Coordinates of C-alpha atoms in Angstrom, one line a residue:
M1 CA 169.5 52.1 122.8
A2 CA 166.1 52.2 121.2
A3 CA 165.1 48.8 122.5
Y4 CA 165.5 49.8 126.1
E5 CA 164.3 53.3 126.4
N6 CA 161.6 55.9 126.0
V7 CA 162.8 57.8 122.9
T8 CA 161.7 61.1 124.3
D9 CA 164.4 60.7 127.0
W10 CA 167.3 60.4 124.6
T11 CA 170.1 62.9 125.1
C12 CA 173.1 61.8 122.9
R13 CA 174.1 64.1 120.0
H14 CA 173.0 61.7 117.3
C15 CA 169.7 60.9 119.0
V16 CA 168.2 64.3 119.8
G17 CA 165.7 65.3 117.2
E18 CA 165.9 62.0 115.3
A19 CA 163.0 60.6 117.2
D20 CA 160.7 63.5 116.6
G21 CA 157.3 62.3 115.5
T22 CA 157.9 58.7 116.6
R23 CA 154.9 57.2 118.3
F24 CA 154.5 54.1 120.3
L25 CA 152.0 51.6 118.9
A26 CA 152.2 48.3 120.7
Q27 CA 154.3 46.2 123.1
V28 CA 154.8 42.4 123.2
D29 CA 156.0 41.3 126.6
L30 CA 155.2 37.6 127.2
P31 CA 155.3 36.2 130.8
H32 CA 158.0 33.6 131.5
S33 CA 159.8 34.6 128.2
S34 CA 163.0 36.5 127.4
V35 CA 161.6 38.1 124.3
R36 CA 160.3 41.6 124.7
C37 CA 159.8 44.2 121.9
Y38 CA 157.7 47.1 120.8
V39 CA 156.2 48.5 117.6
A40 CA 156.5 52.2 116.9
V41 CA 155.9 54.4 113.9
S42 CA 157.8 57.4 112.5
D43 CA 155.7 59.5 110.2
R44 CA 158.7 61.7 109.4
L45 CA 160.7 58.6 108.2
R46 CA 157.6 56.8 106.9
T47 CA 158.8 53.8 108.8
L48 CA 157.3 51.2 111.2
I49 CA 159.9 50.3 113.9
L50 CA 160.1 46.9 115.6
A51 CA 162.7 47.0 118.4
F52 CA 163.8 44.1 120.6
T53 CA 165.3 44.5 124.0
G54 CA 168.6 42.9 124.9
S55 CA 169.8 40.9 127.9
N56 CA 168.5 42.5 131.1
L57 CA 170.8 42.8 134.1
D58 CA 167.9 42.0 136.4
N59 CA 166.3 39.2 134.3
L60 CA 167.9 35.8 134.9
R61 CA 165.8 34.3 132.0
T62 CA 167.7 36.4 129.4
F63 CA 171.0 35.1 130.6
L64 CA 169.8 31.5 130.6
T65 CA 168.7 32.2 127.0
D66 CA 172.2 33.5 126.2
L67 CA 173.9 30.4 127.7
D68 CA 171.9 27.8 125.8
I69 CA 174.4 27.4 122.9
R70 CA 173.2 24.1 121.6
A71 CA 172.6 23.9 117.8
S72 CA 169.0 23.8 116.7
P73 CA 168.4 23.0 113.0
W74 CA 166.5 26.0 111.6
P75 CA 165.0 27.3 109.4
P76 CA 163.3 24.4 107.6
E77 CA 163.9 26.2 104.3
A78 CA 167.7 25.7 104.8
P79 CA 168.4 22.1 105.7
A80 CA 172.1 22.6 106.4
A81 CA 171.5 25.6 108.7
W82 CA 171.5 25.6 112.5
V83 CA 171.2 28.4 115.0
H84 CA 171.8 29.1 118.7
A85 CA 169.1 27.1 120.6
G86 CA 168.4 29.7 123.3
F87 CA 168.1 32.6 120.8
L88 CA 165.8 30.6 118.6
A89 CA 163.5 29.3 121.4
S90 CA 163.1 32.8 122.8
T91 CA 162.3 34.3 119.4
L92 CA 159.8 31.6 118.5
D93 CA 158.1 32.1 121.9
G94 CA 157.0 35.5 120.9
A95 CA 157.0 35.4 117.1
P96 CA 153.3 34.6 116.5
S97 CA 152.2 37.4 118.8
I98 CA 154.7 39.8 117.2
L99 CA 153.6 38.9 113.8
V100 CA 149.9 39.6 114.7
A101 CA 150.9 43.0 116.0
L102 CA 153.1 43.8 113.0
R103 CA 150.4 42.7 110.4
M104 CA 147.8 44.9 112.1
H105 CA 150.0 48.0 112.0
T106 CA 151.4 47.3 108.6
A107 CA 147.8 47.2 107.3
A108 CA 147.4 50.7 108.7
Y109 CA 150.6 51.9 107.1
P110 CA 150.8 49.9 103.8
D111 CA 153.4 52.1 102.1
Y112 CA 155.8 52.5 105.1
E113 CA 159.2 50.8 105.4
I114 CA 159.7 48.3 108.3
A115 CA 162.9 48.7 110.4
I116 CA 163.7 45.9 112.7
T117 CA 166.4 46.6 115.4
G118 CA 167.8 45.2 118.6
H119 CA 170.8 45.3 120.9
S120 CA 172.7 42.2 122.2
L121 CA 170.2 39.4 122.7
G122 CA 167.6 41.6 121.1
A123 CA 169.9 41.9 118.0
A124 CA 169.9 38.1 117.6
Q125 CA 166.2 38.0 118.1
A126 CA 165.8 40.7 115.4
V127 CA 167.7 38.6 112.9
L128 CA 165.8 35.4 113.7
F129 CA 162.4 37.1 113.7
T130 CA 163.3 38.7 110.3
T131 CA 164.0 35.2 109.0
Y132 CA 160.7 33.9 110.4
L133 CA 158.8 36.9 109.0
V134 CA 160.1 36.6 105.4
A135 CA 159.0 33.0 105.3
R136 CA 155.5 34.1 106.1
E137 CA 155.3 37.4 104.4
P138 CA 157.8 37.1 101.5
T139 CA 156.5 40.2 99.7
W140 CA 157.6 42.3 102.7
A141 CA 161.3 41.6 102.1
A142 CA 161.9 44.6 100.0
R143 CA 160.4 46.9 102.7
L144 CA 162.5 45.5 105.5
Q145 CA 165.6 47.1 107.0
V146 CA 167.5 45.4 109.8
Y147 CA 169.9 47.3 112.1
T148 CA 171.6 45.4 115.0
Y149 CA 174.0 46.6 117.7
G150 CA 176.3 44.3 119.6
E151 CA 174.9 41.2 117.9
P152 CA 176.3 37.8 119.0
R153 CA 176.9 35.1 116.4
V154 CA 173.5 33.6 115.7
G155 CA 174.1 30.4 113.7
N156 CA 176.5 28.5 111.3
V157 CA 177.8 29.4 107.9
A158 CA 174.7 27.8 106.2
F159 CA 172.4 30.1 108.2
A160 CA 174.5 33.2 107.4
Q161 CA 174.3 32.3 103.7
Y162 CA 170.6 31.6 103.9
Y163 CA 169.9 34.9 105.7
T164 CA 172.0 36.8 103.1
S165 CA 169.9 35.1 100.3
L166 CA 166.8 36.7 101.7
R167 CA 168.1 40.0 100.4
V168 CA 167.0 42.0 103.4
L169 CA 169.0 45.3 103.8
T170 CA 171.0 44.5 107.0
H171 CA 173.7 46.4 108.9
R172 CA 175.4 44.8 111.9
A173 CA 177.0 47.6 114.0
V174 CA 180.0 46.7 116.3
N175 CA 181.4 49.3 118.7
R176 CA 185.2 49.1 119.0
G177 CA 186.2 46.1 121.1
D178 CA 182.6 45.0 122.0
V179 CA 183.1 41.5 123.3
V180 CA 179.6 40.2 122.4
P181 CA 180.0 40.0 118.6
H182 CA 183.0 37.7 119.2
V183 CA 180.8 35.0 120.8
P184 CA 179.8 32.2 120.5
F185 CA 183.2 31.4 119.0
Q186 CA 183.8 30.4 115.4
A187 CA 185.6 27.3 116.7
W188 CA 182.2 26.1 117.8
G189 CA 180.8 26.5 114.3
F190 CA 179.2 29.9 114.6
H191 CA 179.5 32.4 111.9
H192 CA 178.3 36.0 111.4
H193 CA 176.2 37.3 108.5
G194 CA 177.1 40.7 107.0
V195 CA 177.2 43.6 106.6
E196 CA 179.4 44.7 109.5
V197 CA 179.6 48.4 110.4
W198 CA 182.6 48.8 112.8
I199 CA 183.2 51.8 114.9
R200 CA 186.9 51.4 114.8
Q201 CA 189.1 51.2 117.9
G202 CA 191.2 54.2 118.6
D203 CA 190.0 56.8 116.1
G204 CA 186.3 56.1 116.0
Q205 CA 186.2 56.0 112.3
V206 CA 183.3 53.9 110.8
V207 CA 184.4 51.0 108.6
V208 CA 181.9 49.2 106.5
C209 CA 182.9 45.6 105.8
P210 CA 180.8 43.6 103.3
G211 CA 180.5 39.9 103.4
T212 CA 180.9 37.8 106.6
E213 CA 183.7 37.7 109.2
H214 CA 185.7 40.3 107.4
T215 CA 189.2 40.4 108.9
A216 CA 189.6 44.2 108.5
C217 CA 186.8 45.0 110.9
S218 CA 186.2 43.9 114.5
M219 CA 187.8 40.5 113.7
S220 CA 191.1 42.4 113.4
L221 CA 191.2 42.9 117.2
P222 CA 193.0 40.4 119.4
A223 CA 191.0 39.0 122.4
T224 CA 193.0 41.2 124.7
Q225 CA 191.2 44.2 123.3
W226 CA 187.7 42.9 123.7
S227 CA 185.6 45.0 126.1
V228 CA 182.4 44.6 128.0
L229 CA 182.1 48.4 128.4
D230 CA 182.1 48.9 124.6
H231 CA 179.0 46.7 124.5
F232 CA 177.0 49.4 126.3
N233 CA 178.3 52.5 124.4
Y234 CA 177.3 52.9 120.8
W235 CA 177.8 56.4 119.2
G236 CA 177.9 58.1 122.6
A237 CA 174.7 56.5 124.0
V238 CA 175.5 54.5 127.2
S239 CA 172.6 52.3 128.1
Y240 CA 172.0 50.1 131.2
S241 CA 168.7 48.4 131.7
R242 CA 167.4 48.7 135.3
P243 CA 164.6 47.0 137.2
N244 CA 162.1 49.7 136.5
N245 CA 163.1 49.7 132.8
F246 CA 164.7 53.1 133.2
A247 CA 168.0 53.4 131.3
W248 CA 170.7 56.1 131.6
N249 CA 171.8 57.8 128.4
I250 CA 175.2 59.4 129.0
P251 CA 176.6 61.5 126.1
V252 CA 180.3 60.7 125.9
E253 CA 181.1 61.4 122.2
Q254 CA 183.4 64.0 120.8
P255 CA 182.5 66.3 117.9
G256 CA 184.4 66.1 114.7
V257 CA 184.6 64.4 111.4
V258 CA 184.0 60.7 111.0
Q259 CA 185.5 59.1 107.9
T260 CA 183.3 56.2 106.7
I261 CA 185.6 53.7 105.0
R262 CA 184.0 51.2 102.8
L263 CA 186.3 48.2 102.4
P264 CA 186.3 45.7 99.5
H265 CA 184.7 42.3 99.8
N266 CA 187.1 39.6 100.8
N267 CA 186.9 38.3 97.2
G268 CA 187.7 41.7 95.7
G269 CA 185.8 44.8 94.4
T270 CA 185.9 48.3 95.9
W271 CA 183.5 50.7 97.5
P272 CA 184.0 54.5 97.6
S273 CA 184.7 56.3 100.8
T274 CA 182.5 59.1 102.2
T275 CA 183.1 61.7 104.9
L276 CA 180.4 62.5 107.5
T277 CA 180.4 65.5 109.7
H278 CA 178.7 65.5 113.1

């Protein structure tokens, strides 16, 4: 995963060559904090990249962040919204420093898109920082693209609706039975934002589900099919963060044709299907 590794070390089929021309610009790594990210630039894609790391197997603080599931009212622009207290506190710890770094490099690349990404805890932080960012740089919203992987639920329905109202292009990828996107539970008031991109159980087809909590995507799986291993294997890249920040990439994918199925919204409407060869 981009948020854990040196992109020059990638070996998975979909990764090799895609990072060509990507250069590291800055890292934000605050002491006594569970937020860690870096800024990079791809001249080939004309894109600045802000990538957040996820929960670290060797960093207790990240797991304490995950466990603090109290509801924190936020953002102030959405009075009915609340979010996961641990995710919010960790994001706000680093947000001012991240914003300074991003403003500096955005000034150097004024016509580049800005892609914000993260895996696991980093996915939640990516969404919360995007919300923070748009409130301070509203003219950037049209330049932003958010891609999350294995994202847990971040807040309640009101937050999901508010985030959607920002009109930031967002795709939330879920790999097969990845357990993390199913927590914290809906019964506790948590609710996903859209759009979900589900790597379907069994055949590996990619299903795009608009809206929130679409019952034809990962929500269609019973709890008996949720998997921790699926959380660490997205499109053939298996990542485990280690004490020295080295992560293994193990290509496990199979070649073939992936049918991308775009499902209708829960309230109707249809999207066309496309076929991708890899």
